[in-house]
Amino acid sequence: MTDLQSMIRSLLRPEVLALSAYHVPDSSGYVKLDAMENPYSWPDDMVDEWLARLREARPNRYPDPSCGRLKARLREAYGVPEAAGLLMGNGSDEIIQIILMALKGRDATVLAPEPTFVMYRQIASSLGLEFIGVPLRGEDFALDMPAMRAMIETHRPAVIFLAYPNNPTGNLFDSEDIAEILRIAPGLVVVDEAYTAYAGRSFMPRLAEFDNLLVMRTLSKLGLAGLRLGFMAGAKAWIDEFDKIRLPYNINTLTQISTEFALEKRKVLESQVESILRDRQHLYEELARLPGVHVYRSDANFILFRLLRHDADHVFRKLKDAGILIKNLHSSGGRLAGCLRVTVGTPEENQRFLTALAETLAS
Ligand SMILES: *Cc1c(COP(=O)(O)O)cnc(C)c1O
């Protein structure tokens, strides 16, 4: 071992050394259907208006640390109950990190059904927290409630994450099951509503019912992935504590101005969402017609499908060779063996994907 290596090992926590970095593949030049982005940009006149608005930005000054104006806009746009507090994050990824950093002791446990969004496990591990994954039901990816009850009872998790709809499976868990988890959980329950624009269901209106409910949102999947803005609503007493460890200027000036602007122009984003929902239906029907493909219903802007007769790694590589980047979940194994995930793109992108997939399956 070099001196440098031994110095790294002696200074860093073993859980950091044990992590593998979150890998984002280089997507330049590809039809990019791997990351649940909204494929549409803004109309030209809206871009002009946005750039004019950015003139008020003062890069020499720090941003508004409390995001006052933006918070007011978010409350109004997303029906955040007046009594609830609001925590702002540089993406909702950062909010997950803030919640977990605040937990008491190294023995706190984090629980989530799996397969789910990988950052829950990744961030918990990076902080040395125990992470318990409870397998979803194999046939439909619903919550396995007997298993959830047992694991909650045994492990007494400080935080439970429920992605609603779930990524990468695309389904909404039963809302009665979530309400039961909120009642029996000894700690916090974070309902992660990253895809709410495509699902039309939310626990936001139920915040007053549960002291331990936190509702997390992001604007990434709606169409602002490049701005990095997430937020979380919950009882003020919780939010005030988490806000203490949020870095004061985590939401930069350009993001604040641009997000306020985009929320004013919400109708444009909403009509993009409508197109994506129509195209999701079309993509679902076309995938379902392909031989050897099992396709799962989705309440999000992506579709999970399973290859019943073909090697998923091979199909993934063939699509990539054809210039189309989707997400290979086969490698994560378990319940996702044979599974690939495709984001709903523009009609042309979806067609290119379908054509390339059909050709690969037929060859
Ligand atoms: C994409 C995603 C996020 C993270 O979103 P950012 O705000 O871009 O960090 C959080 N939760 C789920 C379930 C996601 O799929």
Short mmCIF file of C-alpha atoms and ligand atoms in Angstrom, two decimals:
data_model
loop_
_atom_site.label_atom_id
_atom_site.label_comp_id
_atom_site.label_asym_id
_atom_site.label_seq_id
_atom_site.Cartn_x
_atom_site.Cartn_y
_atom_site.Cartn_z
CA MET A 1 0.00 0.00 0.00
CA THR A 2 1.30 3.46 -0.85
CA ASP A 3 1.43 6.13 1.81
CA LEU A 4 -1.47 7.85 0.09
CA GLN A 5 -3.62 4.70 0.26
CA SER A 6 -2.88 4.13 3.91
CA MET A 7 -3.59 7.75 4.71
CA ILE A 8 -6.97 7.50 2.92
CA ARG A 9 -7.79 4.34 4.85
CA SER A 10 -6.80 5.77 8.16
CA LEU A 11 -8.77 9.00 7.77
CA LEU A 12 -12.03 7.98 6.08
CA ARG A 13 -14.95 6.06 7.53
CA PRO A 14 -15.05 2.39 6.44
CA GLU A 15 -18.61 2.84 5.12
CA VAL A 16 -17.34 5.52 2.73
CA LEU A 17 -14.51 3.30 1.53
CA ALA A 18 -16.98 0.47 0.99
CA LEU A 19 -19.33 2.52 -1.21
CA SER A 20 -19.34 2.31 -4.96
CA ALA A 21 -19.90 5.66 -6.68
CA TYR A 22 -23.32 6.35 -8.17
CA HIS A 23 -22.62 5.73 -11.83
CA VAL A 24 -24.10 8.05 -14.46
CA PRO A 25 -23.28 6.82 -17.98
CA ASP A 26 -22.08 9.29 -20.62
CA SER A 27 -25.17 9.96 -22.72
CA SER A 28 -23.84 12.40 -25.31
CA GLY A 29 -25.06 11.52 -28.78
CA TYR A 30 -27.70 9.07 -27.55
CA VAL A 31 -31.47 9.17 -27.64
CA LYS A 32 -31.64 9.64 -23.90
CA LEU A 33 -34.40 7.56 -22.34
CA ASP A 34 -32.63 6.53 -19.15
CA ALA A 35 -33.25 9.23 -16.55
CA MET A 36 -36.95 10.17 -16.44
CA GLU A 37 -36.39 13.59 -17.90
CA ASN A 38 -39.18 15.51 -19.63
CA PRO A 39 -37.98 15.48 -23.28
CA TYR A 40 -39.46 18.85 -24.20
CA SER A 41 -37.78 22.22 -24.07
CA TRP A 42 -39.64 25.54 -23.85
CA PRO A 43 -41.20 27.52 -26.68
CA ASP A 44 -38.92 30.30 -28.01
CA ASP A 45 -40.97 33.20 -26.64
CA MET A 46 -40.92 31.59 -23.19
CA VAL A 47 -37.14 31.18 -23.38
CA ASP A 48 -36.83 34.89 -24.24
CA GLU A 49 -39.01 35.86 -21.31
CA TRP A 50 -36.98 33.60 -19.02
CA LEU A 51 -33.67 35.10 -20.13
CA ALA A 52 -35.07 38.58 -19.55
CA ARG A 53 -36.06 37.53 -16.03
CA LEU A 54 -32.55 36.25 -15.37
CA ARG A 55 -31.28 39.80 -15.88
CA GLU A 56 -32.42 40.55 -12.36
CA ALA A 57 -29.98 37.93 -11.04
CA ARG A 58 -27.02 39.40 -9.18
CA PRO A 59 -24.24 36.83 -9.26
CA ASN A 60 -22.06 38.92 -6.92
CA ARG A 61 -24.63 38.56 -4.12
CA TYR A 62 -25.54 35.45 -2.16
CA PRO A 63 -28.97 33.99 -2.95
CA ASP A 64 -31.98 34.49 -0.66
CA PRO A 65 -31.16 31.84 1.98
CA SER A 66 -34.82 31.31 2.89
CA CYS A 67 -36.11 31.19 -0.72
CA GLY A 68 -39.00 33.37 0.43
CA ARG A 69 -40.62 34.14 -2.92
CA LEU A 70 -40.06 30.70 -4.33
CA LYS A 71 -41.56 29.05 -1.26
CA ALA A 72 -44.69 31.17 -1.57
CA ARG A 73 -45.04 30.12 -5.21
CA LEU A 74 -44.52 26.45 -4.37
CA ARG A 75 -47.11 26.56 -1.59
CA GLU A 76 -49.66 28.05 -3.93
CA ALA A 77 -48.84 25.78 -6.89
CA TYR A 78 -48.79 22.52 -4.94
CA GLY A 79 -51.42 23.03 -2.26
CA VAL A 80 -49.01 22.84 0.67
CA PRO A 81 -51.18 23.18 3.81
CA GLU A 82 -50.67 26.50 5.53
CA ALA A 83 -49.70 24.90 8.83
CA ALA A 84 -46.96 22.80 7.20
CA GLY A 85 -43.30 23.80 7.06
CA LEU A 86 -41.25 23.63 3.86
CA LEU A 87 -37.65 22.44 3.51
CA MET A 88 -35.77 23.29 0.33
CA GLY A 89 -33.23 20.94 -1.23
CA ASN A 90 -30.72 20.99 -4.06
CA GLY A 91 -32.77 18.22 -5.63
CA SER A 92 -34.70 15.86 -3.39
CA ASP A 93 -31.52 13.77 -3.15
CA GLU A 94 -30.16 16.44 -0.84
CA ILE A 95 -33.30 16.31 1.29
CA ILE A 96 -32.85 12.56 1.78
CA GLN A 97 -29.31 13.30 2.93
CA ILE A 98 -30.46 16.05 5.32
CA ILE A 99 -33.05 13.79 6.95
CA LEU A 100 -30.58 10.96 7.45
CA MET A 101 -27.78 13.22 8.70
CA ALA A 102 -30.07 14.49 11.45
CA LEU A 103 -30.82 11.04 12.92
CA LYS A 104 -29.57 10.22 16.36
CA GLY A 105 -26.84 7.66 16.77
CA ARG A 106 -25.20 5.19 14.45
CA ASP A 107 -27.75 2.57 15.42
CA ALA A 108 -30.69 4.29 13.72
CA THR A 109 -32.28 2.10 11.07
CA VAL A 110 -33.69 3.15 7.70
CA LEU A 111 -36.27 0.97 5.97
CA ALA A 112 -37.76 0.91 2.48
CA PRO A 113 -39.47 -1.65 0.29
CA GLU A 114 -37.21 -2.85 -2.54
CA PRO A 115 -36.63 -2.57 -5.43
CA THR A 116 -36.88 1.18 -5.04
CA PHE A 117 -34.94 4.42 -5.55
CA VAL A 118 -31.31 3.48 -4.86
CA MET A 119 -30.32 6.72 -3.12
CA TYR A 120 -32.17 5.74 0.08
CA ARG A 121 -29.78 2.82 0.55
CA GLN A 122 -26.77 4.66 -0.88
CA ILE A 123 -27.07 7.67 1.43
CA ALA A 124 -27.93 5.57 4.50
CA SER A 125 -24.83 3.44 3.83
CA SER A 126 -22.61 6.48 3.33
CA LEU A 127 -23.64 7.69 6.78
CA GLY A 128 -23.10 4.30 8.39
CA LEU A 129 -26.80 3.74 9.06
CA GLU A 130 -28.34 0.31 8.87
CA PHE A 131 -30.62 -0.05 5.84
CA ILE A 132 -33.37 -2.67 5.75
CA GLY A 133 -34.87 -3.49 2.35
CA VAL A 134 -38.20 -5.31 2.46
CA PRO A 135 -38.96 -7.12 -0.82
CA LEU A 136 -42.05 -5.99 -2.70
CA ARG A 137 -44.52 -8.64 -3.85
CA GLY A 138 -43.02 -10.46 -6.81
CA GLU A 139 -46.03 -10.49 -9.11
CA ASP A 140 -47.19 -6.86 -8.99
CA PHE A 141 -44.59 -4.93 -6.93
CA ALA A 142 -47.22 -4.06 -4.33
CA LEU A 143 -46.21 -3.62 -0.70
CA ASP A 144 -45.92 -6.97 1.07
CA MET A 145 -47.82 -5.84 4.15
CA PRO A 146 -47.25 -8.91 6.37
CA ALA A 147 -43.49 -8.51 5.72
CA MET A 148 -43.61 -4.72 6.23
CA ARG A 149 -45.46 -5.12 9.57
CA ALA A 150 -42.97 -7.73 10.76
CA MET A 151 -39.87 -5.77 9.74
CA ILE A 152 -41.18 -2.52 11.23
CA GLU A 153 -41.91 -4.37 14.48
CA THR A 154 -38.47 -6.03 14.54
CA HIS A 155 -36.26 -3.15 13.41
CA ARG A 156 -38.17 -0.10 14.72
CA PRO A 157 -36.91 2.09 11.83
CA ALA A 158 -36.25 5.77 12.49
CA VAL A 159 -37.27 6.52 8.90
CA ILE A 160 -39.28 4.65 6.28
CA PHE A 161 -39.08 5.78 2.64
CA LEU A 162 -42.01 5.08 0.32
CA ALA A 163 -41.67 6.27 -3.27
CA TYR A 164 -45.18 7.06 -4.52
CA PRO A 165 -45.18 6.11 -7.40
CA ASN A 166 -42.23 3.80 -6.95
CA ASN A 167 -39.08 3.95 -9.06
CA PRO A 168 -38.12 1.74 -10.93
CA THR A 169 -41.38 -0.23 -10.90
CA GLY A 170 -43.71 2.67 -11.79
CA ASN A 171 -46.66 1.66 -9.60
CA LEU A 172 -48.48 3.52 -6.86
CA PHE A 173 -48.66 1.60 -3.60
CA ASP A 174 -52.12 1.15 -2.09
CA SER A 175 -52.94 4.32 -0.15
CA GLU A 176 -54.60 2.31 2.64
CA ASP A 177 -51.36 0.34 3.08
CA ILE A 178 -49.40 3.60 3.33
CA ALA A 179 -51.88 4.96 5.89
CA GLU A 180 -51.43 1.80 7.95
CA ILE A 181 -47.63 2.15 7.80
CA LEU A 182 -48.00 5.75 8.98
CA ARG A 183 -50.03 4.50 11.96
CA ILE A 184 -47.75 1.63 12.99
CA ALA A 185 -44.35 3.27 12.24
CA PRO A 186 -42.39 4.21 15.37
CA GLY A 187 -40.61 6.99 13.43
CA LEU A 188 -40.87 9.14 10.33
CA VAL A 189 -42.46 8.08 7.05
CA VAL A 190 -41.24 9.97 3.98
CA VAL A 191 -43.65 9.71 1.06
CA ASP A 192 -41.44 10.53 -1.93
CA GLU A 193 -43.68 11.99 -4.64
CA ALA A 194 -41.09 12.56 -7.37
CA TYR A 195 -43.57 11.52 -10.10
CA THR A 196 -46.73 13.07 -8.76
CA ALA A 197 -47.30 15.10 -11.96
CA TYR A 198 -47.78 11.81 -13.81
CA ALA A 199 -49.77 10.06 -11.09
CA GLY A 200 -52.26 12.62 -9.89
CA ARG A 201 -52.22 11.16 -6.36
CA SER A 202 -50.66 12.67 -3.29
CA PHE A 203 -50.43 12.53 0.47
CA MET A 204 -49.99 16.31 0.65
CA PRO A 205 -53.66 16.88 1.63
CA ARG A 206 -53.28 14.35 4.47
CA LEU A 207 -50.35 16.03 6.25
CA ALA A 208 -52.54 17.21 9.13
CA GLU A 209 -53.63 13.63 9.83
CA PHE A 210 -50.17 12.28 10.68
CA ASP A 211 -47.43 13.86 12.86
CA ASN A 212 -44.83 11.54 11.36
CA LEU A 213 -45.61 12.16 7.67
CA LEU A 214 -43.19 14.06 5.43
CA VAL A 215 -44.13 14.62 1.78
CA MET A 216 -41.15 15.07 -0.54
CA ARG A 217 -41.34 16.49 -4.05
CA THR A 218 -38.95 17.34 -6.84
CA LEU A 219 -39.36 19.42 -10.00
CA SER A 220 -36.80 17.24 -11.81
CA LYS A 221 -39.18 14.76 -13.40
CA LEU A 222 -41.73 17.45 -14.23
CA GLY A 223 -39.23 19.13 -16.53
CA LEU A 224 -36.67 21.08 -14.49
CA ALA A 225 -34.02 18.41 -13.92
CA GLY A 226 -31.20 20.84 -14.73
CA LEU A 227 -32.23 23.31 -12.05
CA ARG A 228 -31.98 20.90 -9.09
CA LEU A 229 -34.92 21.81 -6.93
CA GLY A 230 -36.59 19.57 -4.39
CA PHE A 231 -38.73 20.37 -1.39
CA MET A 232 -40.39 18.65 1.52
CA ALA A 233 -43.53 19.53 3.47
CA GLY A 234 -44.30 18.36 6.99
CA ALA A 235 -45.07 19.45 10.53
CA LYS A 236 -43.22 22.70 11.24
CA ALA A 237 -41.59 21.18 14.31
CA TRP A 238 -39.84 18.59 12.10
CA ILE A 239 -38.98 20.97 9.27
CA ASP A 240 -37.46 23.55 11.65
CA GLU A 241 -35.01 20.93 12.95
CA PHE A 242 -33.99 19.70 9.49
CA ASP A 243 -33.60 23.26 8.29
CA LYS A 244 -30.79 23.75 10.82
CA ILE A 245 -28.49 21.42 8.91
CA ARG A 246 -29.46 22.60 5.45
CA LEU A 247 -26.54 24.64 4.11
CA PRO A 248 -27.70 28.27 4.04
CA TYR A 249 -27.35 28.92 0.29
CA ASN A 250 -28.14 25.48 -1.09
CA ILE A 251 -30.59 26.86 -3.68
CA ASN A 252 -28.67 29.16 -5.99
CA THR A 253 -29.98 32.42 -7.42
CA LEU A 254 -30.44 31.11 -10.97
CA THR A 255 -32.47 28.16 -9.71
CA GLN A 256 -34.66 30.37 -7.54
CA ILE A 257 -35.45 32.82 -10.35
CA SER A 258 -35.89 30.12 -12.98
CA THR A 259 -38.14 27.94 -10.85
CA GLU A 260 -40.34 30.88 -9.90
CA PHE A 261 -40.63 31.66 -13.59
CA ALA A 262 -41.42 28.06 -14.54
CA LEU A 263 -44.14 27.89 -11.90
CA GLU A 264 -45.74 31.01 -13.36
CA LYS A 265 -45.69 29.23 -16.72
CA ARG A 266 -46.95 26.01 -15.23
CA LYS A 267 -49.53 25.60 -18.01
CA VAL A 268 -46.72 24.95 -20.50
CA LEU A 269 -45.29 22.20 -18.30
CA GLU A 270 -48.75 20.78 -17.68
CA SER A 271 -49.48 20.47 -21.38
CA GLN A 272 -46.12 18.71 -21.82
CA VAL A 273 -47.18 16.30 -19.08
CA GLU A 274 -50.43 15.62 -20.95
CA SER A 275 -48.50 14.70 -24.09
CA ILE A 276 -46.21 12.44 -22.08
CA LEU A 277 -49.21 10.69 -20.51
CA ARG A 278 -50.74 10.05 -23.95
CA ASP A 279 -47.42 8.76 -25.25
CA ARG A 280 -46.97 6.56 -22.17
CA GLN A 281 -50.21 4.81 -23.04
CA HIS A 282 -49.10 4.31 -26.64
CA LEU A 283 -45.67 3.05 -25.57
CA TYR A 284 -47.30 0.64 -23.12
CA GLU A 285 -49.59 -0.79 -25.79
CA GLU A 286 -46.79 -1.19 -28.29
CA LEU A 287 -44.49 -2.87 -25.75
CA ALA A 288 -47.30 -5.21 -24.75
CA ARG A 289 -47.61 -6.40 -28.36
CA LEU A 290 -43.98 -7.48 -28.59
CA PRO A 291 -43.45 -11.21 -28.18
CA GLY A 292 -41.52 -12.23 -25.07
CA VAL A 293 -42.07 -8.91 -23.31
CA HIS A 294 -43.97 -8.48 -20.07
CA VAL A 295 -44.78 -4.82 -19.52
CA TYR A 296 -45.80 -3.28 -16.19
CA ARG A 297 -48.43 -0.54 -15.81
CA SER A 298 -46.94 2.79 -14.86
CA ASP A 299 -48.16 5.86 -12.99
CA ALA A 300 -44.91 7.69 -13.77
CA ASN A 301 -43.10 8.95 -16.90
CA PHE A 302 -41.26 5.68 -17.48
CA ILE A 303 -42.15 2.05 -18.12
CA LEU A 304 -40.60 -1.08 -16.66
CA PHE A 305 -40.62 -4.20 -18.79
CA ARG A 306 -39.29 -7.71 -18.43
CA LEU A 307 -37.77 -9.84 -21.15
CA LEU A 308 -39.08 -13.38 -20.82
CA ARG A 309 -36.96 -15.07 -23.45
CA HIS A 310 -34.03 -12.76 -24.22
CA ASP A 311 -30.92 -11.82 -22.31
CA ALA A 312 -31.55 -8.32 -20.96
CA ASP A 313 -27.84 -7.36 -20.95
CA HIS A 314 -27.62 -8.28 -24.61
CA VAL A 315 -30.77 -6.35 -25.56
CA PHE A 316 -29.58 -3.33 -23.57
CA ARG A 317 -26.24 -3.36 -25.43
CA LYS A 318 -27.93 -3.76 -28.82
CA LEU A 319 -30.15 -0.76 -28.12
CA LYS A 320 -27.11 1.21 -27.07
CA ASP A 321 -25.34 0.23 -30.29
CA ALA A 322 -28.40 1.58 -32.10
CA GLY A 323 -27.94 4.91 -30.27
CA ILE A 324 -30.64 4.46 -27.65
CA LEU A 325 -29.85 4.69 -23.97
CA ILE A 326 -32.32 3.17 -21.48
CA LYS A 327 -31.74 1.77 -17.99
CA ASN A 328 -30.55 -1.77 -17.44
CA LEU A 329 -31.95 -3.12 -14.18
CA HIS A 330 -31.08 -6.73 -14.89
CA SER A 331 -27.68 -6.28 -13.30
CA SER A 332 -29.23 -5.39 -9.94
CA GLY A 333 -30.69 -8.92 -9.97
CA GLY A 334 -33.37 -10.30 -7.65
CA ARG A 335 -36.86 -9.20 -8.55
CA LEU A 336 -35.54 -7.11 -11.43
CA ALA A 337 -33.88 -9.98 -13.30
CA GLY A 338 -34.60 -9.51 -17.00
CA CYS A 339 -35.92 -5.99 -16.48
CA LEU A 340 -35.23 -2.81 -18.42
CA ARG A 341 -36.71 0.64 -17.85
CA VAL A 342 -37.48 3.18 -20.53
CA THR A 343 -38.39 6.83 -20.00
CA VAL A 344 -41.25 8.18 -22.11
CA GLY A 345 -39.63 10.47 -24.67
CA THR A 346 -41.00 12.37 -27.65
CA PRO A 347 -43.14 10.32 -30.08
CA GLU A 348 -40.15 10.14 -32.47
CA GLU A 349 -37.78 8.94 -29.73
CA ASN A 350 -40.30 6.36 -28.53
CA GLN A 351 -40.70 5.08 -32.08
CA ARG A 352 -36.96 4.78 -32.59
CA PHE A 353 -36.75 2.83 -29.35
CA LEU A 354 -39.65 0.53 -30.27
CA THR A 355 -38.25 -0.15 -33.73
CA ALA A 356 -34.78 -0.94 -32.41
CA LEU A 357 -36.20 -3.15 -29.66
CA ALA A 358 -38.45 -5.07 -32.07
CA GLU A 359 -35.49 -5.63 -34.40
CA THR A 360 -33.28 -6.86 -31.58
CA LEU A 361 -35.92 -9.26 -30.28
CA ALA A 362 -36.48 -10.65 -33.78
CA SER A 363 -32.78 -11.20 -34.56
C1 LIG B 1 -35.42 10.95 -9.42
C2 LIG B 1 -35.90 10.65 -8.05
C3 LIG B 1 -35.55 11.45 -6.96
C4 LIG B 1 -34.47 12.50 -7.02
O1 LIG B 1 -34.79 13.61 -7.65
P1 LIG B 1 -33.87 14.92 -7.63
O2 LIG B 1 -34.78 15.95 -7.09
O3 LIG B 1 -33.51 15.12 -9.04
O4 LIG B 1 -32.70 14.70 -6.73
C5 LIG B 1 -36.09 11.17 -5.73
N1 LIG B 1 -36.93 10.14 -5.56
C6 LIG B 1 -37.29 9.33 -6.58
C7 LIG B 1 -38.21 8.20 -6.33
C8 LIG B 1 -36.77 9.55 -7.85
O5 LIG B 1 -37.09 8.71 -8.84
#
